[in-house]
DNA sequence: AAATAATTGTTAATAAAATAACATTGTTAT
DNA sequence: ATAACAATGTTATTTTATTAACAATTATTT
């Protein structure tokens, strides 16, 4: 029995934080830092030092008492947990404003995770390359996903094409989806799905801003 | 005593879901539907009907037993809760790829929440209009935020300028921030902050895809 | 050498969120 | 008229996530 398959009951929130810790650690490393304390990580991430230590405990990493955590080691360990050894290939469907912004942002940022294909229906875009990512015709989606062994797709097509695109991706054998359209999509249970809509986030911000404002008014009227 | 200020202890997750419910309800309404059942909302949002009913209970809305919830009424009620009566103005700082994608997407979508100004340092962009949103020089940020009463800002500048931009926005009196740069920013406690990084989401998807793959391998090797 | 301070690692307690259980109520079918 | 059904609304339970408490360790100061 190997020890892969450990880490399969880490809390979902811990997974997200590990990714954020690594982002912070990479930055610290690039600035020449070699060790870091839990309270330093915590303050970068706006969380508590206990939370950080608890997460690191869950992944079985120990720091040293007076120097804190070894940044390089911790980066590697987080990599062992969240990265896949062979690397995972990603496609992006819909090379419009958002698709291009995401490609630009993501390209080359992670060693074990790379966007290697884009798809679009617009003939003007097909054949172009964006930041090293070739844009193929959407009609070739299945062919290329199978040939390249692409496992994850990001959906950035117009909302009205979202569900059809999702169906085609699932049929092509995609294992994970990240849907940025405001149209929630349905996938079989064996496909892992994340959806994100900026409007939801913005409305949440607006709600809490409104709340704070009302609170202040209440205080001043008393 | 008015009944504003109720709803101030709704769970955070409920707030996010209310925004999503409304998005789904608006779509249903535009398709001519007048009533909807909890299990219909649930299935759109990939959650359980109980969750939906519980959220609606928390905001004090009642449906009718055989017809479900009145879509128009529910949209209005959600609006009363999460929107601010006078409307809230939003600015976007950094009119690059992502900034433009967000403006395009958001513009005109919500009545009580509108992006009314963009800021940039690039002289080629200053003076232009994007989807009705004027782009001002970043040097005028404070002036325009104060004059227009802008309460929320979205940060889409290059990461290295994130914290300085955030500081300027806070100094200008911003009450809520939505940070899309991968550089976590610090704000005083009276400013409500949300941060989002696509890489974290993508790495989460990748992790669960990896896990599912490992599980399958384990099953087939047994 | 002893006391102090700063930090980690872990268990215990609390809080937040989701789910389950179930009573209630109209509607439809018999 | 009554039984069966399909919904809602609410309370109870369970699960997940966060925070608190504190013991252990080691460097530093007195
Ligand atoms: N989640 C968010 O925060 C967020 C933010 C901005 C935009 N969006 C959404 O993302 C999507 C894209 O936005 P955008 O601004 O990039 O739009 P866009 O119109 O600029 O880009 C859409 C692209 O998809 C291509 N396309 C259309 N149908 C296709 C298909 N069937 N297969 C492949 N490609 C296809 C189009 O040719 C175009 O290039 C929209 O659904 C928008 O609502 C979401
Ligand atoms: N969270 C995410 O999912 C996500 C996705 C894509 C990009 N990003 C991030 O968003 C940011 C913007 O990305 P992009 O692709 O639009 O980059 P971009 O270079 O296209 O746009 C940045 C814009 O900001 C302007 N700018 C620079 N300094 C400024 C300042 N001090 N004040 C105002 N404007 C200023 C630039 O002139 C440019 O127009 C980057 O930090 C990037 O890392 C995040």
mmCIF file with all atom_site columns, N, CA and C (backbone and C1' of nucleotides) in Angstrom, chain A residues 11-14 17 48 50-51 53-54 65-66, chain D residues 16-22 24-28:
data_model
loop_
_atom_site.group_PDB
_atom_site.id
_atom_site.type_symbol
_atom_site.label_atom_id
_atom_site.label_alt_id
_atom_site.label_comp_id
_atom_site.label_asym_id
_atom_site.label_entity_id
_atom_site.label_seq_id
_atom_site.pdbx_PDB_ins_code
_atom_site.Cartn_x
_atom_site.Cartn_y
_atom_site.Cartn_z
_atom_site.occupancy
_atom_site.B_iso_or_equiv
_atom_site.pdbx_formal_charge
_atom_site.auth_seq_id
_atom_site.auth_comp_id
_atom_site.auth_asym_id
_atom_site.auth_atom_id
_atom_site.pdbx_PDB_model_num
ATOM 1   N N     . UNK A 1 11 ? -10.273 18.870 4.636  1.00 0.00 ? 11 UNK A N     1
ATOM 2   C CA    . UNK A 1 11 ? -11.421 19.760 4.436  1.00 0.00 ? 11 UNK A CA    1
ATOM 3   C C     . UNK A 1 11 ? -11.279 20.542 3.128  1.00 0.00 ? 11 UNK A C     1
ATOM 4   N N     . UNK A 1 12 ? -12.395 20.765 2.470  1.00 0.00 ? 12 UNK A N     1
ATOM 5   C CA    . UNK A 1 12 ? -12.380 21.529 1.209  1.00 0.00 ? 12 UNK A CA    1
ATOM 6   C C     . UNK A 1 12 ? -11.737 22.895 1.377  1.00 0.00 ? 12 UNK A C     1
ATOM 7   N N     . UNK A 1 13 ? -12.054 23.522 2.476  1.00 0.00 ? 13 UNK A N     1
ATOM 8   C CA    . UNK A 1 13 ? -11.495 24.854 2.701  1.00 0.00 ? 13 UNK A CA    1
ATOM 9   C C     . UNK A 1 13 ? -9.984  24.795 2.866  1.00 0.00 ? 13 UNK A C     1
ATOM 10  N N     . UNK A 1 14 ? -9.504  23.724 3.442  1.00 0.00 ? 14 UNK A N     1
ATOM 11  C CA    . UNK A 1 14 ? -8.055  23.575 3.600  1.00 0.00 ? 14 UNK A CA    1
ATOM 12  C C     . UNK A 1 14 ? -7.380  23.474 2.237  1.00 0.00 ? 14 UNK A C     1
ATOM 13  N N     . UNK A 1 17 ? -7.035  26.838 0.889  1.00 0.00 ? 17 UNK A N     1
ATOM 14  C CA    . UNK A 1 17 ? -6.005  27.622 1.580  1.00 0.00 ? 17 UNK A CA    1
ATOM 15  C C     . UNK A 1 17 ? -4.602  27.147 1.243  1.00 0.00 ? 17 UNK A C     1
ATOM 16  N N     . UNK A 1 48 ? -6.136  33.430 10.925 1.00 0.00 ? 48 UNK A N     1
ATOM 17  C CA    . UNK A 1 48 ? -5.423  33.338 12.193 1.00 0.00 ? 48 UNK A CA    1
ATOM 18  C C     . UNK A 1 48 ? -4.248  32.360 12.088 1.00 0.00 ? 48 UNK A C     1
ATOM 19  N N     . UNK A 1 50 ? -3.484  30.095 14.127 1.00 0.00 ? 50 UNK A N     1
ATOM 20  C CA    . UNK A 1 50 ? -3.946  28.767 14.513 1.00 0.00 ? 50 UNK A CA    1
ATOM 21  C C     . UNK A 1 50 ? -4.477  28.007 13.302 1.00 0.00 ? 50 UNK A C     1
ATOM 22  N N     . UNK A 1 51 ? -5.216  28.725 12.505 1.00 0.00 ? 51 UNK A N     1
ATOM 23  C CA    . UNK A 1 51 ? -5.761  28.106 11.290 1.00 0.00 ? 51 UNK A CA    1
ATOM 24  C C     . UNK A 1 51 ? -4.619  27.580 10.409 1.00 0.00 ? 51 UNK A C     1
ATOM 25  N N     . UNK A 1 53 ? -1.560  26.748 11.331 1.00 0.00 ? 53 UNK A N     1
ATOM 26  C CA    . UNK A 1 53 ? -0.891  25.602 11.960 1.00 0.00 ? 53 UNK A CA    1
ATOM 27  C C     . UNK A 1 53 ? -1.757  24.357 11.880 1.00 0.00 ? 53 UNK A C     1
ATOM 28  N N     . UNK A 1 54 ? -3.048  24.554 12.033 1.00 0.00 ? 54 UNK A N     1
ATOM 29  C CA    . UNK A 1 54 ? -3.945  23.412 11.958 1.00 0.00 ? 54 UNK A CA    1
ATOM 30  C C     . UNK A 1 54 ? -3.914  22.795 10.553 1.00 0.00 ? 54 UNK A C     1
ATOM 31  N N     . UNK A 1 65 ? 10.970  25.082 15.946 1.00 0.00 ? 65 UNK A N     1
ATOM 32  C CA    . UNK A 1 65 ? 10.375  25.946 16.954 1.00 0.00 ? 65 UNK A CA    1
ATOM 33  C C     . UNK A 1 65 ? 10.801  27.399 16.856 1.00 0.00 ? 65 UNK A C     1
ATOM 34  N N     . UNK A 1 66 ? 12.028  27.632 16.530 1.00 0.00 ? 66 UNK A N     1
ATOM 35  C CA    . UNK A 1 66 ? 12.475  29.022 16.537 1.00 0.00 ? 66 UNK A CA    1
ATOM 36  C C     . UNK A 1 66 ? 12.583  29.656 15.156 1.00 0.00 ? 66 UNK A C     1
ATOM 37  P P     . DT  D 2 16 ? -18.881 16.058 6.764  1.00 0.00 ? 16 DT  D P     1
ATOM 38  O "O5'" . DT  D 2 16 ? -18.484 17.580 6.990  1.00 0.00 ? 16 DT  D "O5'" 1
ATOM 39  C "C5'" . DT  D 2 16 ? -19.173 18.598 6.290  1.00 0.00 ? 16 DT  D "C5'" 1
ATOM 40  C "C4'" . DT  D 2 16 ? -18.652 19.913 6.786  1.00 0.00 ? 16 DT  D "C4'" 1
ATOM 41  C "C3'" . DT  D 2 16 ? -17.133 20.028 6.723  1.00 0.00 ? 16 DT  D "C3'" 1
ATOM 42  O "O3'" . DT  D 2 16 ? -16.910 21.131 5.867  1.00 0.00 ? 16 DT  D "O3'" 1
ATOM 43  C "C1'" . DT  D 2 16 ? -17.959 20.826 8.790  1.00 0.00 ? 16 DT  D "C1'" 1
ATOM 44  P P     . DA  D 2 17 ? -15.448 21.741 5.564  1.00 0.00 ? 17 DA  D P     1
ATOM 45  O "O5'" . DA  D 2 17 ? -15.351 22.842 6.702  1.00 0.00 ? 17 DA  D "O5'" 1
ATOM 46  C "C5'" . DA  D 2 17 ? -16.255 23.930 6.695  1.00 0.00 ? 17 DA  D "C5'" 1
ATOM 47  C "C4'" . DA  D 2 17 ? -15.851 24.896 7.786  1.00 0.00 ? 17 DA  D "C4'" 1
ATOM 48  C "C3'" . DA  D 2 17 ? -14.363 25.231 7.799  1.00 0.00 ? 17 DA  D "C3'" 1
ATOM 49  O "O3'" . DA  D 2 17 ? -14.271 26.634 7.696  1.00 0.00 ? 17 DA  D "O3'" 1
ATOM 50  C "C1'" . DA  D 2 17 ? -15.125 24.615 9.975  1.00 0.00 ? 17 DA  D "C1'" 1
ATOM 51  P P     . DT  D 2 18 ? -12.871 27.429 7.874  1.00 0.00 ? 18 DT  D P     1
ATOM 52  O "O5'" . DT  D 2 18 ? -12.950 27.845 9.408  1.00 0.00 ? 18 DT  D "O5'" 1
ATOM 53  C "C5'" . DT  D 2 18 ? -14.021 28.681 9.822  1.00 0.00 ? 18 DT  D "C5'" 1
ATOM 54  C "C4'" . DT  D 2 18 ? -13.905 28.923 11.307 1.00 0.00 ? 18 DT  D "C4'" 1
ATOM 55  C "C3'" . DT  D 2 18 ? -12.618 29.619 11.732 1.00 0.00 ? 18 DT  D "C3'" 1
ATOM 56  O "O3'" . DT  D 2 18 ? -13.063 30.786 12.410 1.00 0.00 ? 18 DT  D "O3'" 1
ATOM 57  C "C1'" . DT  D 2 18 ? -13.078 27.786 13.144 1.00 0.00 ? 18 DT  D "C1'" 1
ATOM 58  P P     . DT  D 2 19 ? -11.965 31.900 12.870 1.00 0.00 ? 19 DT  D P     1
ATOM 59  O "O5'" . DT  D 2 19 ? -11.831 31.544 14.412 1.00 0.00 ? 19 DT  D "O5'" 1
ATOM 60  C "C5'" . DT  D 2 19 ? -13.008 31.479 15.192 1.00 0.00 ? 19 DT  D "C5'" 1
ATOM 61  C "C4'" . DT  D 2 19 ? -12.647 30.941 16.550 1.00 0.00 ? 19 DT  D "C4'" 1
ATOM 62  C "C3'" . DT  D 2 19 ? -11.432 31.627 17.194 1.00 0.00 ? 19 DT  D "C3'" 1
ATOM 63  O "O3'" . DT  D 2 19 ? -11.935 32.137 18.404 1.00 0.00 ? 19 DT  D "O3'" 1
ATOM 64  C "C1'" . DT  D 2 19 ? -11.309 29.258 17.399 1.00 0.00 ? 19 DT  D "C1'" 1
ATOM 65  P P     . DA  D 2 20 ? -10.972 32.938 19.441 1.00 0.00 ? 20 DA  D P     1
ATOM 66  O "O5'" . DA  D 2 20 ? -10.748 31.839 20.582 1.00 0.00 ? 20 DA  D "O5'" 1
ATOM 67  C "C5'" . DA  D 2 20 ? -11.870 31.132 21.075 1.00 0.00 ? 20 DA  D "C5'" 1
ATOM 68  C "C4'" . DA  D 2 20 ? -11.411 30.116 22.092 1.00 0.00 ? 20 DA  D "C4'" 1
ATOM 69  C "C3'" . DA  D 2 20 ? -10.330 30.619 23.040 1.00 0.00 ? 20 DA  D "C3'" 1
ATOM 70  O "O3'" . DA  D 2 20 ? -10.730 30.152 24.319 1.00 0.00 ? 20 DA  D "O3'" 1
ATOM 71  C "C1'" . DA  D 2 20 ? -9.608  28.628 21.991 1.00 0.00 ? 20 DA  D "C1'" 1
ATOM 72  P P     . DA  D 2 21 ? -9.879  30.574 25.646 1.00 0.00 ? 21 DA  D P     1
ATOM 73  O "O5'" . DA  D 2 21 ? -9.102  29.229 25.987 1.00 0.00 ? 21 DA  D "O5'" 1
ATOM 74  C "C5'" . DA  D 2 21 ? -9.825  27.998 26.037 1.00 0.00 ? 21 DA  D "C5'" 1
ATOM 75  C "C4'" . DA  D 2 21 ? -8.848  26.875 26.328 1.00 0.00 ? 21 DA  D "C4'" 1
ATOM 76  C "C3'" . DA  D 2 21 ? -7.730  27.269 27.290 1.00 0.00 ? 21 DA  D "C3'" 1
ATOM 77  O "O3'" . DA  D 2 21 ? -7.597  26.206 28.211 1.00 0.00 ? 21 DA  D "O3'" 1
ATOM 78  C "C1'" . DA  D 2 21 ? -6.801  26.393 25.290 1.00 0.00 ? 21 DA  D "C1'" 1
ATOM 79  P P     . DC  D 2 22 ? -6.675  26.384 29.535 1.00 0.00 ? 22 DC  D P     1
ATOM 80  O "O5'" . DC  D 2 22 ? -5.375  25.559 29.130 1.00 0.00 ? 22 DC  D "O5'" 1
ATOM 81  C "C5'" . DC  D 2 22 ? -5.539  24.211 28.665 1.00 0.00 ? 22 DC  D "C5'" 1
ATOM 82  C "C4'" . DC  D 2 22 ? -4.254  23.753 28.039 1.00 0.00 ? 22 DC  D "C4'" 1
ATOM 83  C "C3'" . DC  D 2 22 ? -2.996  24.236 28.799 1.00 0.00 ? 22 DC  D "C3'" 1
ATOM 84  O "O3'" . DC  D 2 22 ? -2.086  23.176 28.869 1.00 0.00 ? 22 DC  D "O3'" 1
ATOM 85  C "C1'" . DC  D 2 22 ? -2.766  24.629 26.541 1.00 0.00 ? 22 DC  D "C1'" 1
ATOM 86  P P     . DA  D 2 24 ? 3.407   18.480 28.506 1.00 0.00 ? 24 DA  D P     1
ATOM 87  O "O5'" . DA  D 2 24 ? 4.219   18.971 27.244 1.00 0.00 ? 24 DA  D "O5'" 1
ATOM 88  C "C5'" . DA  D 2 24 ? 3.972   18.353 25.983 1.00 0.00 ? 24 DA  D "C5'" 1
ATOM 89  C "C4'" . DA  D 2 24 ? 4.989   18.915 25.029 1.00 0.00 ? 24 DA  D "C4'" 1
ATOM 90  C "C3'" . DA  D 2 24 ? 6.425   18.874 25.559 1.00 0.00 ? 24 DA  D "C3'" 1
ATOM 91  O "O3'" . DA  D 2 24 ? 7.224   18.359 24.516 1.00 0.00 ? 24 DA  D "O3'" 1
ATOM 92  C "C1'" . DA  D 2 24 ? 5.888   21.067 24.882 1.00 0.00 ? 24 DA  D "C1'" 1
ATOM 93  P P     . DT  D 2 25 ? 8.798   18.160 24.678 1.00 0.00 ? 25 DT  D P     1
ATOM 94  O "O5'" . DT  D 2 25 ? 9.385   19.462 23.998 1.00 0.00 ? 25 DT  D "O5'" 1
ATOM 95  C "C5'" . DT  D 2 25 ? 9.256   19.632 22.580 1.00 0.00 ? 25 DT  D "C5'" 1
ATOM 96  C "C4'" . DT  D 2 25 ? 9.900   20.943 22.240 1.00 0.00 ? 25 DT  D "C4'" 1
ATOM 97  C "C3'" . DT  D 2 25 ? 11.362  21.055 22.688 1.00 0.00 ? 25 DT  D "C3'" 1
ATOM 98  O "O3'" . DT  D 2 25 ? 12.108  21.311 21.531 1.00 0.00 ? 25 DT  D "O3'" 1
ATOM 99  C "C1'" . DT  D 2 25 ? 10.155  23.004 23.225 1.00 0.00 ? 25 DT  D "C1'" 1
ATOM 100 P P     . DT  D 2 26 ? 13.631  20.876 21.400 1.00 0.00 ? 26 DT  D P     1
ATOM 101 O "O5'" . DT  D 2 26 ? 14.360  22.294 21.350 1.00 0.00 ? 26 DT  D "O5'" 1
ATOM 102 C "C5'" . DT  D 2 26 ? 13.994  23.193 20.322 1.00 0.00 ? 26 DT  D "C5'" 1
ATOM 103 C "C4'" . DT  D 2 26 ? 14.201  24.586 20.808 1.00 0.00 ? 26 DT  D "C4'" 1
ATOM 104 C "C3'" . DT  D 2 26 ? 15.609  24.865 21.369 1.00 0.00 ? 26 DT  D "C3'" 1
ATOM 105 O "O3'" . DT  D 2 26 ? 16.121  25.955 20.663 1.00 0.00 ? 26 DT  D "O3'" 1
ATOM 106 C "C1'" . DT  D 2 26 ? 13.973  25.843 22.684 1.00 0.00 ? 26 DT  D "C1'" 1
ATOM 107 P P     . DA  D 2 27 ? 17.654  26.074 20.284 1.00 0.00 ? 27 DA  D P     1
ATOM 108 O "O5'" . DA  D 2 27 ? 17.863  27.648 20.371 1.00 0.00 ? 27 DA  D "O5'" 1
ATOM 109 C "C5'" . DA  D 2 27 ? 17.135  28.474 19.475 1.00 0.00 ? 27 DA  D "C5'" 1
ATOM 110 C "C4'" . DA  D 2 27 ? 16.781  29.756 20.197 1.00 0.00 ? 27 DA  D "C4'" 1
ATOM 111 C "C3'" . DA  D 2 27 ? 18.006  30.519 20.695 1.00 0.00 ? 27 DA  D "C3'" 1
ATOM 112 O "O3'" . DA  D 2 27 ? 17.921  31.821 20.128 1.00 0.00 ? 27 DA  D "O3'" 1
ATOM 113 C "C1'" . DA  D 2 27 ? 16.384  30.294 22.428 1.00 0.00 ? 27 DA  D "C1'" 1
ATOM 114 P P     . DT  D 2 28 ? 19.070  32.900 20.440 1.00 0.00 ? 28 DT  D P     1
ATOM 115 O "O5'" . DT  D 2 28 ? 18.499  33.594 21.752 1.00 0.00 ? 28 DT  D "O5'" 1
ATOM 116 C "C5'" . DT  D 2 28 ? 17.241  34.281 21.675 1.00 0.00 ? 28 DT  D "C5'" 1
ATOM 117 C "C4'" . DT  D 2 28 ? 16.989  34.965 22.990 1.00 0.00 ? 28 DT  D "C4'" 1
ATOM 118 C "C3'" . DT  D 2 28 ? 18.188  35.761 23.522 1.00 0.00 ? 28 DT  D "C3'" 1
ATOM 119 O "O3'" . DT  D 2 28 ? 17.730  37.081 23.787 1.00 0.00 ? 28 DT  D "O3'" 1
ATOM 120 C "C1'" . DT  D 2 28 ? 17.324  34.352 25.210 1.00 0.00 ? 28 DT  D "C1'" 1
#
